[in-house]
């Protein structure tokens, strides 16, 4: 009897691992493709010098804010759709998709409008260098047109993944990433008869690739799902939606503002420091993105369990997901330490900037297991129950009570080297993780939405 129970446990573990990987691997590959092509973009822009790197860094900050705020809406869509699929309520799936799509479009259009009207002011927040501001202004105007396109695509991708077709968003992103890279090569440097446009060429390439991604996403969506625009939520359901949405949006917005304050600190420490930090961005996106699939799998799989009211099983599977993330993050941290000097060697920057970039990448590798644990536990598991205010409170405490004050003191008051500034302010991640673990173990996050 004991042997049979053990075999059943092994089979169950293998089944859960396969279901996790069926979602996590396509999502991870999608992010890896996007991040790897972002690295190529960064290397291409890097050939134009430190000012160009810094201009793209600060010019991309509105997009950085939009990605995280729109990601909050996509997260809510995932919570609702996965739980309603678990409860087999197809009508509510359509309503959830419609409401979140409408909210996403409003946020995207507002972001685009700001990019059109006040681009120089937005760039000027992060740097006082006139050359960087001038170059970044045109970049912001162009990429601003792409936010509605990427917003719609991200919501459609949520529904596709919840229906266990995570491979289709991967295909769309792969094609879009190739288009982006090819156009970058042509438009930044003026190859194959195209005009040489510098970083504005990179912005146009990004815009075109977003359009390609949306077209492909619409094509795949029609193959696996149906959509009926339906805003027929009851008064109670609208209230529930707001209760779930507002904490996530507020959380992501406040978090991204905090990250932008960090960029403000780096920018006022010097263009070289800002450029050195910019070198690490694509790598951070690449390696954290490689594990974001586990976070998204956590949101979907645990959300379905909660929809089925399988609370103990949800708790057990959550711990397995955390274990997968920890092992993977340690392995990838080792890769970063081994290859960081190879990566920074591709950039046409001063030796000092390259040295800063190497040190920051090693620091990031040390911090990555904690960052990934927060992403899976806080961003995926605990949010799947819909009680998003818990993570909002935890993140606000970490960012605004720990990270931002430490960054301002060490960077602008004590004027410490940028590597130490980055390491010290990043202790916010450790604070968040400690609080999140206590919240997870309390099981108060477990909830089935109405």
XYZ file of C-alpha atoms in Angstrom:
450
model
C 0.000 0.000 0.000
C 2.788 2.416 0.941
C 4.558 1.696 -2.355
C 1.411 2.484 -4.358
C 0.854 5.733 -2.473
C 4.440 6.739 -3.145
C 4.049 5.957 -6.848
C 0.835 8.020 -6.987
C 2.645 10.942 -5.361
C 5.470 10.740 -7.888
C 2.998 10.611 -10.781
C 1.083 13.571 -9.345
C 4.304 15.562 -8.949
C 5.333 14.767 -12.518
C 1.891 15.756 -13.792
C 2.016 19.094 -11.966
C 5.542 19.728 -13.215
C 4.431 19.067 -16.796
C 1.427 21.392 -16.445
C 3.673 24.067 -14.986
C 6.195 23.746 -17.785
C 3.458 23.731 -20.449
C 2.722 27.315 -19.423
C 6.095 28.418 -18.063
C 8.315 27.362 -20.963
C 6.396 29.166 -23.765
C 6.070 32.282 -21.598
C 9.755 32.131 -20.659
C 10.794 31.619 -24.276
C 8.602 34.531 -25.308
C 10.225 36.831 -22.767
C 13.675 35.445 -23.591
C 13.144 36.210 -27.258
C 11.981 39.726 -26.507
C 14.821 40.316 -24.061
C 17.488 38.782 -26.294
C 16.434 40.999 -29.149
C 16.394 43.925 -26.730
C 20.010 43.103 -25.957
C 20.774 43.151 -29.675
C 18.956 46.491 -29.925
C 20.987 47.819 -27.011
C 24.209 46.675 -28.627
C 23.201 48.372 -31.887
C 22.316 51.607 -30.116
C 25.490 51.207 -28.065
C 27.514 51.637 -31.246
C 26.259 55.231 -31.297
C 27.905 56.035 -27.945
C 27.040 56.720 -24.308
C 24.615 59.572 -25.027
C 22.524 57.335 -27.289
C 22.428 54.569 -24.676
C 21.357 57.035 -21.989
C 18.733 58.617 -24.312
C 17.106 55.253 -25.035
C 17.193 54.426 -21.313
C 15.359 57.575 -20.236
C 13.211 57.648 -23.390
C 11.955 54.196 -22.543
C 10.784 55.165 -19.054
C 7.190 56.047 -20.076
C 7.035 52.610 -21.669
C 8.495 51.107 -18.508
C 5.653 52.626 -16.484
C 3.065 51.523 -19.045
C 4.364 47.944 -19.125
C 3.925 47.550 -15.398
C 0.577 49.347 -15.102
C -0.816 47.481 -18.111
C 0.704 44.335 -16.637
C -1.435 45.004 -13.572
C -4.562 44.976 -15.738
C -3.387 41.791 -17.447
C -2.797 40.259 -14.017
C -6.376 41.037 -12.981
C -7.618 39.564 -16.245
C -5.609 36.416 -15.522
C -6.974 36.145 -11.970
C -10.573 36.481 -13.116
C -10.382 34.395 -16.285
C -8.483 31.508 -14.657
C -10.896 31.348 -11.709
C -13.985 31.550 -13.936
C -12.564 28.789 -16.147
C -12.039 26.730 -12.975
C -15.682 27.409 -12.056
C -16.798 26.681 -15.676
C -18.577 30.041 -16.033
C -17.976 30.939 -19.686
C -20.200 34.038 -19.633
C -18.083 35.558 -16.878
C -14.960 34.853 -18.909
C -16.301 37.071 -21.714
C -17.309 39.803 -19.281
C -13.921 39.747 -17.561
C -12.095 39.940 -20.880
C -14.269 42.826 -22.101
C -13.884 44.914 -18.958
C -10.120 44.471 -18.774
C -9.700 45.195 -22.477
C -11.589 48.479 -22.079
C -9.520 49.514 -19.049
C -6.318 48.622 -20.881
C -7.252 50.803 -23.855
C -7.984 53.805 -21.628
C -4.591 53.515 -19.907
C -2.783 53.023 -23.228
C -4.401 56.029 -24.898
C -3.643 58.284 -21.930
C 0.008 57.188 -21.990
C 0.237 57.810 -25.736
C -1.288 61.269 -25.327
C 1.323 62.239 -22.731
C 4.110 61.031 -25.028
C 2.774 63.242 -27.814
C 2.220 66.384 -25.730
C 5.072 66.536 -23.190
C 7.912 64.240 -24.350
C 10.762 66.613 -23.441
C 9.407 67.163 -19.943
C 9.120 63.415 -19.410
C 12.712 62.790 -20.481
C 13.981 65.793 -18.543
C 12.840 64.256 -15.274
C 15.684 61.756 -15.412
C 18.659 63.728 -16.705
C 19.989 67.266 -17.053
C 22.134 66.441 -20.104
C 20.752 68.554 -22.996
C 22.003 66.116 -25.658
C 20.312 63.176 -23.960
C 17.050 65.118 -23.575
C 17.078 66.173 -27.236
C 17.670 62.648 -28.495
C 15.224 61.052 -26.074
C 12.346 63.409 -26.975
C 11.969 62.112 -30.527
C 12.247 58.535 -29.305
C 9.390 59.037 -26.808
C 7.090 60.566 -29.447
C 7.509 57.651 -31.828
C 7.222 54.743 -29.385
C 4.174 56.407 -27.822
C 2.025 55.284 -30.753
C 2.644 51.633 -29.908
C 1.119 51.442 -26.420
C -2.496 50.747 -27.500
C -1.210 47.996 -29.811
C 0.784 46.241 -27.113
C -2.020 46.696 -24.565
C -4.615 44.896 -26.682
C -2.161 42.115 -27.519
C -1.310 41.514 -23.861
C -4.959 41.033 -22.851
C -5.602 38.619 -25.710
C -2.495 36.685 -24.704
C -3.862 36.234 -21.172
C -6.999 34.520 -22.425
C -5.012 32.329 -24.818
C -2.688 31.187 -22.004
C -5.576 30.470 -19.660
C -6.967 28.166 -22.355
C -3.636 26.273 -22.329
C -2.360 27.600 -25.666
C 0.673 29.472 -24.334
C 2.649 28.603 -27.468
C 0.712 31.070 -29.640
C 1.814 34.274 -27.875
C 5.329 32.841 -28.127
C 5.036 32.534 -31.906
C 3.702 36.082 -32.241
C 6.470 37.537 -30.102
C 9.138 35.590 -31.965
C 8.097 36.986 -35.337
C 7.718 40.506 -33.918
C 11.152 40.327 -32.303
C 12.784 39.296 -35.581
C 11.019 42.164 -37.385
C 12.187 44.575 -34.685
C 15.808 43.485 -34.944
C 15.935 43.559 -38.737
C 14.362 47.006 -38.880
C 16.735 48.218 -36.171
C 19.682 47.139 -38.264
C 18.264 48.893 -41.325
C 16.988 52.104 -39.725
C 19.598 52.823 -37.056
C 22.550 52.541 -39.444
C 20.896 53.101 -42.848
C 21.547 49.681 -44.409
C 19.863 48.288 -47.549
C 18.889 51.720 -48.811
C 17.022 52.805 -45.672
C 17.721 56.247 -44.188
C 20.162 56.404 -41.259
C 17.937 57.514 -38.380
C 19.879 56.637 -35.222
C 17.745 56.030 -32.131
C 14.614 57.301 -33.925
C 15.087 54.346 -36.239
C 15.057 52.061 -33.190
C 11.779 53.667 -32.111
C 10.167 53.111 -35.528
C 11.324 49.493 -35.525
C 9.720 49.005 -32.121
C 6.428 50.516 -33.316
C 6.250 48.331 -36.434
C 7.035 45.195 -34.435
C 4.189 45.992 -32.012
C 1.800 46.196 -34.970
C 3.043 42.852 -36.301
C 2.638 41.255 -32.866
C -0.981 42.431 -32.570
C -1.909 41.219 -36.060
C -0.511 37.757 -35.329
C -2.146 37.667 -31.888
C -5.535 38.394 -33.457
C -4.949 35.598 -35.969
C -4.112 33.030 -33.290
C -6.886 34.208 -30.993
C -9.507 33.468 -33.625
C -8.178 29.899 -33.840
C -8.556 29.008 -30.153
C -11.126 31.322 -28.595
C -14.264 33.306 -29.181
C -14.881 36.801 -27.931
C -18.126 38.586 -27.280
C -17.923 42.144 -25.961
C -20.007 42.085 -22.806
C -19.887 44.548 -19.914
C -22.823 42.984 -18.072
C -21.259 42.800 -14.636
C -23.615 43.052 -11.704
C -23.117 45.871 -9.208
C -21.404 43.436 -6.842
C -19.109 42.164 -9.616
C -18.097 45.709 -10.578
C -17.298 46.402 -6.936
C -15.270 43.191 -6.729
C -13.401 44.122 -9.909
C -12.462 47.540 -8.558
C -11.345 45.984 -5.266
C -9.029 43.635 -7.182
C -7.842 46.147 -9.811
C -7.100 49.305 -7.850
C -4.539 47.809 -5.455
C -2.628 46.212 -8.346
C -2.649 49.370 -10.490
C -1.691 51.523 -7.512
C 0.971 49.011 -6.566
C 2.537 48.819 -10.028
C 2.314 52.570 -10.553
C 3.947 53.364 -7.221
C 6.568 50.683 -7.795
C 7.468 52.009 -11.239
C 7.598 55.564 -9.910
C 10.014 54.253 -7.301
C 12.116 52.621 -10.017
C 12.083 55.878 -11.975
C 13.323 57.687 -8.891
C 16.197 55.216 -8.911
C 16.890 56.178 -12.533
C 16.718 59.830 -11.466
C 19.391 59.058 -8.864
C 21.622 57.260 -11.367
C 21.141 60.011 -13.955
C 22.193 62.714 -11.497
C 25.248 60.720 -10.496
C 26.525 61.151 -14.070
C 25.938 60.061 -17.666
C 28.608 57.366 -17.314
C 26.827 55.863 -14.304
C 23.474 56.011 -16.101
C 24.991 54.354 -19.171
C 26.572 51.652 -16.991
C 23.217 50.916 -15.378
C 21.573 50.927 -18.821
C 23.885 48.110 -19.910
C 22.377 45.855 -17.254
C 18.740 46.452 -18.227
C 18.438 43.931 -21.069
C 20.276 41.277 -19.052
C 17.987 41.790 -16.076
C 15.007 41.521 -18.413
C 16.476 38.413 -20.034
C 17.190 36.431 -16.877
C 14.247 37.515 -14.728
C 12.076 37.100 -17.815
C 13.336 33.546 -18.219
C 11.692 32.746 -14.889
C 8.603 34.918 -15.321
C 6.944 31.916 -16.926
C 6.831 30.213 -13.525
C 5.167 33.306 -12.072
C 2.520 33.343 -14.805
C 2.026 29.591 -14.464
C 1.543 30.130 -10.729
C -1.173 32.717 -11.309
C -3.062 30.481 -13.747
C -2.653 27.095 -12.050
C -3.233 28.290 -8.491
C -6.082 30.519 -9.690
C -7.822 27.501 -11.196
C -7.322 25.540 -7.945
C -8.861 28.372 -5.953
C -11.749 28.534 -8.423
C -12.302 24.819 -7.738
C -11.945 25.506 -3.960
C -9.027 23.055 -3.711
C -7.290 25.153 -1.072
C -4.862 22.622 0.430
C -3.787 21.456 -2.997
C -3.271 25.084 -4.024
C -1.007 25.614 -1.001
C 1.024 22.452 -1.691
C 1.464 23.281 -5.367
C 2.454 26.847 -4.494
C 5.401 25.572 -2.476
C 6.488 23.426 -5.425
C 6.423 26.485 -7.697
C 8.626 28.427 -5.262
C 11.094 25.529 -5.237
C 11.252 25.482 -9.050
C 11.951 29.215 -9.092
C 14.717 29.108 -6.486
C 16.677 26.325 -8.155
C 16.400 27.964 -11.569
C 17.398 31.428 -10.310
C 20.556 30.155 -8.619
C 21.602 28.397 -11.828
C 21.013 31.515 -13.949
C 22.872 33.715 -11.454
C 25.949 31.571 -12.010
C 25.627 32.081 -15.776
C 25.545 35.876 -15.327
C 28.723 35.876 -13.222
C 30.535 33.761 -15.810
C 29.473 35.720 -18.908
C 29.056 39.354 -17.771
C 32.436 40.519 -19.153
C 31.714 38.901 -22.520
C 28.422 40.805 -22.716
C 29.759 44.248 -21.798
C 32.623 43.766 -24.248
C 30.182 44.217 -27.136
C 29.541 47.878 -26.290
C 31.413 50.869 -27.672
C 31.798 52.604 -24.307
C 34.635 53.807 -22.109
C 36.431 51.294 -19.928
C 34.991 52.914 -16.792
C 31.437 52.405 -18.040
C 32.205 48.783 -18.883
C 33.660 48.232 -15.401
C 30.544 49.685 -13.792
C 28.352 47.451 -15.958
C 30.291 44.316 -14.950
C 30.054 45.110 -11.245
C 26.333 45.860 -11.486
C 25.655 42.582 -13.300
C 27.445 40.582 -10.600
C 25.450 42.458 -7.952
C 22.241 41.664 -9.821
C 23.229 37.969 -9.945
C 23.561 37.959 -6.146
C 20.146 39.569 -5.756
C 18.282 37.562 -8.407
C 17.064 34.592 -6.281
C 15.325 37.039 -3.936
C 13.841 39.021 -6.861
C 12.522 35.832 -8.485
C 11.037 34.566 -5.210
C 9.106 37.839 -4.866
C 7.943 37.583 -8.459
C 6.573 34.057 -8.057
C 5.246 34.269 -4.514
C 3.902 37.825 -4.505
C 3.287 38.467 -8.201
C 1.806 35.063 -9.021
C 0.646 32.953 -6.103
C -0.770 35.395 -3.555
C -2.408 37.578 -6.208
C -4.219 34.562 -7.680
C -6.708 34.722 -4.817
C -7.807 38.221 -5.799
C -6.820 39.822 -2.483
C -4.392 42.125 -4.168
C -4.281 44.701 -1.378
C -1.867 42.475 0.541
C 0.820 42.698 -2.121
C 0.164 46.418 -2.596
C 0.874 47.066 1.086
C 3.983 44.874 1.062
C 5.393 46.500 -2.085
C 4.706 50.030 -0.859
C 6.544 49.263 2.380
C 9.492 47.821 0.472
C 9.778 50.507 -2.203
C 8.866 53.678 -0.348
C 9.998 52.881 3.182
C 13.220 51.061 2.260
C 14.346 51.299 -1.383
C 13.715 54.944 -2.279
C 15.034 56.453 0.991
C 18.166 54.293 0.884
C 18.750 55.210 -2.774
C 18.412 58.950 -2.167
C 20.668 58.872 0.896
C 23.421 56.694 -0.574
C 23.319 58.167 -4.104
C 22.667 61.877 -3.679
C 23.653 62.601 -0.066
C 26.548 60.221 0.662
C 27.502 60.017 -3.055
C 28.562 56.395 -2.765
C 29.685 54.426 -5.873
C 26.749 53.338 -8.007
C 27.324 49.632 -7.348
C 26.862 50.140 -3.600
C 23.878 52.410 -4.188
C 22.217 49.703 -6.279
C 23.001 46.935 -3.797
C 21.830 48.866 -0.736
C 18.551 50.148 -2.209
C 17.820 46.641 -3.508
C 17.496 45.405 0.065
C 13.869 46.392 -0.378
C 13.514 43.030 -2.142
C 14.654 41.172 0.959
C 12.250 43.123 3.162
C 9.383 42.349 0.794
C 10.231 38.663 0.687
C 10.295 38.287 4.469
C 6.862 39.902 4.840
C 5.463 37.946 1.878
C 6.539 34.609 3.358
C 4.608 35.362 6.547
C 1.566 36.309 4.465
C 1.831 33.132 2.384
C 2.041 30.890 5.438
C -0.997 32.562 7.008
C -3.129 31.360 4.027
C -5.239 34.511 4.246
C -4.653 35.108 0.527
C -6.660 32.015 -0.437
C -9.970 33.177 -1.853
C -12.493 32.213 -4.533
C -13.967 35.232 -6.297
C -17.752 35.453 -6.645
